[in-house]
Short mmCIF file of C-alpha atoms in Angstrom, two decimals:
data_model
loop_
_atom_site.label_atom_id
_atom_site.label_comp_id
_atom_site.label_asym_id
_atom_site.label_seq_id
_atom_site.Cartn_x
_atom_site.Cartn_y
_atom_site.Cartn_z
CA MET A 1 18.72 -16.54 -8.68
CA ARG A 2 18.12 -20.26 -8.19
CA PHE A 3 16.89 -22.42 -5.36
CA GLY A 4 17.99 -25.99 -5.97
CA GLU A 5 17.14 -29.22 -4.21
CA GLY A 6 19.58 -29.81 -1.39
CA SER A 7 21.08 -26.33 -1.68
CA SER A 8 21.48 -23.99 1.23
CA GLY A 9 19.71 -21.10 -0.44
CA TRP A 10 19.12 -18.97 -3.51
CA VAL A 11 21.95 -18.01 -5.84
CA MET A 12 21.82 -15.08 -8.25
CA VAL A 13 22.62 -16.36 -11.74
CA GLY A 14 22.20 -13.03 -13.49
CA ASN A 15 21.11 -9.44 -13.08
CA ALA A 16 19.91 -6.68 -15.35
CA GLY A 17 23.44 -6.06 -16.56
CA GLY A 18 24.02 -9.68 -17.47
CA SER A 19 26.71 -10.31 -14.88
CA ALA A 20 26.57 -13.00 -12.25
CA ARG A 21 26.87 -12.59 -8.54
CA GLY A 22 25.84 -14.45 -5.43
CA ILE A 23 23.33 -13.27 -2.86
CA GLY A 24 22.54 -16.42 -0.97
CA PHE A 25 21.05 -16.96 2.41
CA PRO A 26 22.44 -19.35 4.96
CA PRO A 27 21.36 -22.85 5.93
CA ASP A 28 19.40 -23.40 9.13
CA THR A 29 21.66 -21.83 11.71
CA GLY A 30 19.04 -20.63 14.15
CA GLY A 31 20.55 -17.15 14.00
CA LEU A 32 17.94 -14.58 14.96
CA GLU A 33 17.84 -10.83 14.74
CA SER A 34 16.39 -8.52 17.35
CA SER A 35 13.51 -6.30 16.32
CA GLN A 36 14.18 -2.65 15.58
CA TYR A 37 11.05 -2.11 13.52
CA PRO A 38 7.73 -0.67 14.69
CA PRO A 39 4.49 -2.58 14.14
CA VAL A 40 2.94 -1.93 10.76
CA LEU A 41 -0.53 -2.47 9.42
CA THR A 42 -0.49 -4.38 6.18
CA PRO A 43 -3.65 -4.14 4.08
CA ILE A 44 -4.61 -7.12 1.96
CA LEU A 45 -7.79 -8.14 0.27
CA THR A 46 -9.88 -10.86 1.81
CA LYS A 47 -12.67 -12.85 0.24
CA GLY A 48 -15.52 -14.12 2.40
CA THR A 49 -17.95 -16.99 1.88
CA THR A 50 -20.39 -14.61 0.18
CA ASN A 51 -17.63 -13.49 -2.22
CA ALA A 52 -17.72 -10.01 -0.72
CA ILE A 53 -14.40 -8.21 -0.82
CA SER A 54 -13.36 -6.32 2.28
CA GLY A 55 -10.16 -4.81 3.66
CA MET A 56 -8.26 -6.66 6.34
CA TYR A 57 -5.34 -5.24 8.26
CA PHE A 58 -2.77 -7.54 9.76
CA ALA A 59 -0.70 -6.27 12.67
CA CYS A 60 2.82 -7.29 11.69
CA SER A 61 6.18 -6.71 13.29
CA GLN A 62 9.61 -8.24 12.97
CA SER A 63 9.26 -9.86 16.37
CA SER A 64 6.22 -11.69 15.06
CA TRP A 65 8.55 -13.88 13.00
CA HIS A 66 10.77 -14.96 15.86
CA PRO A 67 10.48 -18.79 15.95
CA ARG A 68 10.61 -18.80 19.73
CA ARG A 69 7.75 -16.33 19.91
CA GLY A 70 5.27 -18.32 17.84
CA ALA A 71 5.81 -17.13 14.26
CA ALA A 72 3.93 -20.17 12.95
CA ALA A 73 1.10 -19.41 15.37
CA ARG A 74 0.95 -15.88 13.97
CA LEU A 75 0.62 -17.26 10.45
CA PHE A 76 -2.14 -19.54 11.71
CA ARG A 77 -3.98 -16.53 13.16
CA TRP A 78 -3.68 -14.70 9.86
CA HIS A 79 -5.15 -17.70 8.10
CA ALA A 80 -7.98 -18.02 10.61
CA ALA A 81 -8.76 -14.33 10.11
CA LEU A 82 -9.12 -14.93 6.37
CA PHE A 83 -11.57 -17.80 6.88
CA PRO A 84 -13.53 -17.09 10.09
CA THR A 85 -16.29 -19.55 9.11
CA GLY A 86 -13.87 -22.41 8.49
CA ARG A 87 -15.01 -22.55 4.89
CA SER A 88 -13.70 -21.37 1.55
CA GLY A 89 -16.77 -20.93 -0.59
CA MET A 90 -18.75 -24.15 -0.16
CA GLU A 91 -15.78 -26.22 1.02
CA THR A 92 -14.68 -26.89 4.59
CA ILE A 93 -10.95 -26.33 4.95
CA ARG A 94 -8.29 -26.70 7.62
CA VAL A 95 -8.18 -23.26 9.20
CA GLY A 96 -5.20 -22.08 11.21
CA LYS A 97 -3.31 -25.30 10.46
CA TRP A 98 -0.88 -26.50 7.85
CA ARG A 99 -2.52 -28.53 5.10
CA ASP A 100 -2.41 -32.32 5.48
CA ASP A 101 -2.83 -33.44 1.85
CA ALA A 102 -5.61 -35.81 2.94
CA GLN A 103 -7.35 -35.13 -0.38
CA GLY A 104 -4.18 -35.56 -2.39
CA PRO A 105 -1.20 -33.30 -3.14
CA MET A 106 -1.67 -29.54 -3.11
CA GLN A 107 -1.92 -28.38 -6.71
CA VAL A 108 -2.52 -25.02 -8.33
CA VAL A 109 -4.78 -25.74 -11.30
CA SER A 110 -6.55 -23.80 -14.02
CA GLY A 111 -8.89 -24.51 -16.89
CA PRO A 112 -12.27 -26.29 -17.12
CA VAL A 113 -13.07 -29.28 -14.91
CA HIS A 114 -12.75 -31.77 -17.76
CA ARG A 115 -9.35 -30.42 -18.83
CA ARG A 116 -7.45 -29.28 -15.76
CA ASN A 117 -4.00 -27.79 -16.19
CA VAL A 118 -1.71 -28.35 -13.20
CA ARG A 119 0.29 -25.15 -12.97
CA TYR A 120 2.20 -26.12 -9.84
CA GLU A 121 2.40 -28.93 -7.27
CA ALA A 122 3.52 -27.83 -3.80
CA PRO A 123 5.90 -29.76 -1.52
CA PRO A 124 4.32 -32.65 0.42
CA ALA A 125 2.57 -31.73 3.67
CA ALA A 126 4.99 -33.94 5.60
CA ARG A 127 7.79 -31.46 4.82
CA LEU A 128 5.93 -28.31 5.86
CA LYS A 129 7.03 -28.18 9.51
CA VAL A 130 10.70 -28.25 8.54
CA GLU A 131 10.33 -26.03 5.47
CA THR A 132 8.27 -23.33 7.19
CA LYS A 133 10.71 -23.27 10.12
CA ARG A 134 13.54 -22.75 7.67
CA PHE A 135 11.61 -19.97 5.95
CA ILE A 136 10.90 -18.17 9.24
CA GLU A 137 14.53 -18.40 10.35
CA TRP A 138 15.64 -16.99 7.00
CA ALA A 139 13.05 -14.19 7.38
CA ASN A 140 14.63 -13.16 10.68
CA GLY A 141 18.23 -13.64 9.63
CA ALA A 142 20.75 -11.10 8.37
CA THR A 143 20.99 -12.84 4.99
CA GLY A 144 22.61 -10.09 2.94
CA GLU A 145 19.98 -9.50 0.27
CA PRO A 146 18.86 -5.95 -0.47
CA ALA A 147 15.57 -5.32 1.33
CA LEU A 148 13.44 -5.15 -1.82
CA ILE A 149 14.95 -8.37 -3.14
CA LYS A 150 14.23 -10.06 0.18
CA SER A 151 10.60 -8.95 -0.07
CA GLY A 152 10.28 -10.56 -3.50
CA ILE A 153 11.99 -13.76 -2.34
CA ALA A 154 9.76 -13.95 0.74
CA HIS A 155 6.63 -13.69 -1.41
CA LEU A 156 7.90 -16.35 -3.81
CA TRP A 157 9.12 -18.68 -1.07
CA PHE A 158 5.83 -18.61 0.84
CA ALA A 159 3.81 -19.05 -2.36
CA THR A 160 6.03 -22.00 -3.30
CA LEU A 161 5.51 -23.69 0.07
CA HIS A 162 1.74 -23.14 -0.30
CA PRO A 163 1.31 -24.31 3.31
CA PHE A 164 -2.45 -23.75 3.71
CA ASP A 165 -5.52 -25.26 2.09
CA ASP A 166 -6.45 -21.82 0.72
CA GLY A 167 -5.47 -18.17 1.01
CA ASN A 168 -1.79 -18.74 0.25
CA GLY A 169 -1.60 -16.00 -2.36
CA ARG A 170 -3.12 -13.37 -0.09
CA ILE A 171 -0.88 -14.28 2.82
CA ALA A 172 2.15 -14.32 0.50
CA CYS A 173 1.24 -10.72 -0.41
CA ALA A 174 1.03 -9.83 3.29
CA VAL A 175 4.44 -11.43 3.90
CA GLY A 176 5.95 -9.48 1.02
CA ASP A 177 4.36 -6.29 2.34
CA LEU A 178 5.97 -6.90 5.73
CA PHE A 179 9.43 -6.86 4.15
CA LEU A 180 8.59 -3.77 2.12
CA ALA A 181 7.62 -2.01 5.35
CA ARG A 182 11.00 -2.98 6.78
CA ALA A 183 12.71 -1.66 3.66
CA ASP A 184 10.92 1.67 4.04
CA GLY A 185 11.80 1.84 7.73
CA SER A 186 8.39 3.35 8.39
CA ALA A 187 5.06 2.19 9.76
CA GLN A 188 3.28 4.13 6.99
CA ARG A 189 3.37 3.33 3.31
CA PHE A 190 1.50 5.17 0.58
CA TYR A 191 1.63 2.43 -2.02
CA SER A 192 0.25 -1.09 -2.21
CA VAL A 193 2.20 -3.72 -4.11
CA SER A 194 -0.40 -6.33 -3.09
CA GLY A 195 -3.08 -4.21 -4.77
CA GLU A 196 -0.95 -3.95 -7.91
CA ILE A 197 -0.37 -7.72 -7.89
CA ALA A 198 -4.15 -8.23 -7.63
CA ARG A 199 -4.60 -6.04 -10.72
CA ALA A 200 -2.02 -8.12 -12.61
CA ARG A 201 -3.12 -11.48 -11.22
CA ALA A 202 -2.93 -13.37 -14.52
CA ALA A 203 0.62 -12.17 -15.20
CA CYS A 204 1.58 -13.01 -11.61
CA CYS A 205 0.30 -16.57 -11.99
CA ASP A 206 2.17 -16.98 -15.27
CA VAL A 207 5.54 -15.87 -13.94
CA LEU A 208 5.07 -17.92 -10.77
CA GLU A 209 4.33 -20.99 -12.87
CA ARG A 210 7.42 -20.54 -15.01
CA THR A 211 9.57 -20.02 -11.92
CA GLN A 212 8.16 -22.92 -9.91
CA LYS A 213 8.07 -25.42 -12.78
CA GLY A 214 11.57 -24.67 -13.99
CA THR A 215 14.85 -24.65 -12.13
CA LEU A 216 13.50 -22.27 -9.48
CA ASP A 217 15.66 -19.54 -10.98
CA ALA A 218 13.96 -16.54 -9.37
CA THR A 219 15.47 -13.86 -11.62
CA GLU A 220 12.39 -13.48 -13.83
CA TRP A 221 10.10 -13.41 -10.80
CA LEU A 222 12.19 -10.76 -9.06
CA ALA A 223 12.31 -8.62 -12.21
CA TRP A 224 8.51 -8.87 -12.46
CA PHE A 225 8.06 -8.17 -8.74
CA LEU A 226 10.25 -5.06 -8.84
CA GLU A 227 8.50 -3.80 -11.97
CA THR A 228 5.15 -4.33 -10.25
CA LEU A 229 6.47 -2.45 -7.23
CA ARG A 230 7.44 0.42 -9.54
CA HIS A 231 3.92 0.49 -11.00
CA ALA A 232 2.47 0.52 -7.47
CA ILE A 233 4.62 3.50 -6.50
CA GLU A 234 3.73 5.36 -9.70
CA ARG A 235 0.02 4.69 -9.13
CA ALA A 236 0.35 5.93 -5.56
CA GLN A 237 2.16 9.04 -6.76
CA SER A 238 -0.64 9.78 -9.22
CA SER A 239 -3.24 9.32 -6.50
CA LEU A 240 -1.22 11.49 -4.13
CA ASP A 241 -0.99 14.22 -6.77
CA VAL A 242 -4.78 14.25 -7.00
CA VAL A 243 -5.17 14.36 -3.21
CA LEU A 244 -2.66 17.21 -2.83
CA SER A 245 -4.19 19.12 -5.71
CA ARG A 246 -7.62 18.85 -4.10
CA ALA A 247 -6.21 19.90 -0.73
CA ARG A 248 -4.53 22.96 -2.29
CA PHE A 249 -7.74 23.84 -4.08
CA TRP A 250 -9.90 23.76 -0.96
CA GLN A 251 -7.22 25.57 1.03
CA ARG A 252 -7.27 28.36 -1.54
CA TRP A 253 -11.06 28.61 -1.58
CA ALA A 254 -11.68 28.03 2.12
CA GLY A 255 -14.39 30.37 3.35
CA THR A 256 -15.90 30.90 -0.09
CA PRO A 257 -19.69 30.81 0.36
CA MET A 258 -21.40 28.00 -1.52
CA ASN A 259 -24.46 25.86 -1.05
CA GLU A 260 -24.58 22.08 -0.82
CA ARG A 261 -25.25 21.68 -4.55
CA GLN A 262 -22.30 23.88 -5.46
CA ALA A 263 -19.94 21.97 -3.17
CA LYS A 264 -21.14 18.74 -4.77
CA LEU A 265 -20.59 20.24 -8.22
CA VAL A 266 -17.01 21.27 -7.46
CA ASN A 267 -16.18 17.87 -5.95
CA ARG A 268 -17.64 16.17 -9.01
CA LEU A 269 -15.36 18.19 -11.24
CA LEU A 270 -12.34 17.57 -9.01
CA ASP A 271 -13.00 13.83 -9.25
CA GLY A 272 -12.64 14.09 -13.02
CA PHE A 273 -16.09 14.47 -14.55
CA ASP A 274 -16.59 12.34 -17.65
CA GLY A 275 -17.51 14.69 -20.49
CA ARG A 276 -18.50 18.36 -20.49
CA LEU A 277 -20.42 19.61 -17.49
CA THR A 278 -23.10 22.02 -18.70
CA SER A 279 -25.87 23.66 -16.73
CA SER A 280 -28.42 21.26 -18.24
CA ARG A 281 -26.38 18.20 -17.25
CA TRP A 282 -25.84 19.63 -13.80
CA ALA A 283 -29.59 20.24 -13.42
CA THR A 284 -30.18 16.54 -14.12
CA ILE A 285 -27.46 15.35 -11.72
CA ALA A 286 -28.41 17.73 -8.89
CA GLY A 287 -32.16 17.30 -9.38
CA CYS A 288 -32.80 21.02 -9.68
CA SER A 289 -34.21 23.34 -12.31
CA ALA A 290 -32.12 24.55 -15.24
CA ASP A 291 -32.30 28.11 -13.91
CA THR A 292 -31.01 27.01 -10.48
CA ALA A 293 -28.19 25.02 -12.07
CA LEU A 294 -27.19 27.99 -14.21
CA ARG A 295 -27.25 30.25 -11.15
CA ASP A 296 -25.07 27.80 -9.19
CA ILE A 297 -22.48 27.71 -11.96
CA THR A 298 -22.56 31.45 -12.60
CA GLU A 299 -21.93 32.19 -8.92
CA LEU A 300 -18.95 29.82 -8.81
CA ILE A 301 -17.52 31.40 -11.95
CA GLY A 302 -17.96 34.79 -10.30
CA HIS A 303 -16.07 33.62 -7.21
CA GLY A 304 -13.25 32.39 -9.45
CA LEU A 305 -13.56 28.66 -8.64
CA LEU A 306 -14.80 27.73 -12.11
CA ARG A 307 -14.20 29.03 -15.59
CA ARG A 308 -16.07 28.63 -18.85
CA MET A 309 -14.58 26.17 -21.32
CA PRO A 310 -14.00 27.52 -24.83
CA GLY A 311 -16.22 26.49 -27.72
CA GLY A 312 -19.30 25.81 -25.69
CA GLY A 313 -21.90 27.17 -28.12
CA ARG A 314 -25.35 27.72 -26.65
CA SER A 315 -24.71 25.33 -23.76
CA THR A 316 -21.50 26.53 -22.13
CA ALA A 317 -19.50 23.95 -20.18
CA CYS A 318 -17.37 24.75 -17.15
CA GLU A 319 -14.28 23.39 -15.46
CA VAL A 320 -12.38 23.90 -12.20
CA VAL A 321 -9.74 26.61 -12.29
CA ASP A 322 -6.27 25.02 -12.26
CA LEU A 323 -4.29 26.84 -9.58
CA ARG A 324 -1.03 25.97 -11.31
CA THR A 325 -1.98 27.65 -14.60
CA SER A 326 -3.78 30.54 -12.91
CA GLY A 327 -0.57 31.58 -11.16
CA GLU A 328 -1.87 30.74 -7.66
CA THR A 329 -0.42 28.16 -5.27
#
């Protein structure tokens, strides 16, 4: 998929099967789609002036992108929410406004100060009004791309425009998440592609650099984006398996008498205790005597919640009973 200078859109130059096909989007026609999607809350990571990481939720909806309803203003509000002090670290930045390039062209750089590597130079600020309008109209248009592909293109397009002094990557993730929510057709999602991108930040920067410095063929980026999405879904599935397993466990043992220490012990094991949990280790963790720790564990084994692990020697370790292998559901 390529976005060339003077072209009307992206063109697919190859897919996984090696064949070529076109999935372009139209030039600026002003065509707008009505909203059929509920508001969604898109979580992204924000970084404050004290470098503290906190969760921020952006209220997004398809109607938010309607040019006549202030889509640019919505982007400005997102940006202002990221930088409420008007500063990024020690620097004062333009908040809630497009960049003006007063300090020179917008560049994405890496490396030490004395040997900077320019990974990407964004379009001039003078073009932003036109380019962002075009992006927003495309975002609202019935452009023909599969929904997941459109999400990847939206992320890439916004990151390529790099319209703000700072925070472009995080807002690009939020934009991509918006399209994923549309693809799901639901206000709830149980996976986070933005979180997965944050975990693979170096790889993300590398593939963005190759895409933006080359012919703007987006095929490699889209392949990486979809693979990252797959990882996000798999991670969410693993997390969900743990949550459901815990819920089934406590549903099975609801009403079983246990003290606060015993409940803490069981939760510690359900979380995946590192190593073998013996009575002596539990006594240290719980701050109780060895006899009390042994009594706690023995009672839970008697109730059927725990079982002794084989090969424990003098200091027997215990583990939570797996309902799947015990024949219970």
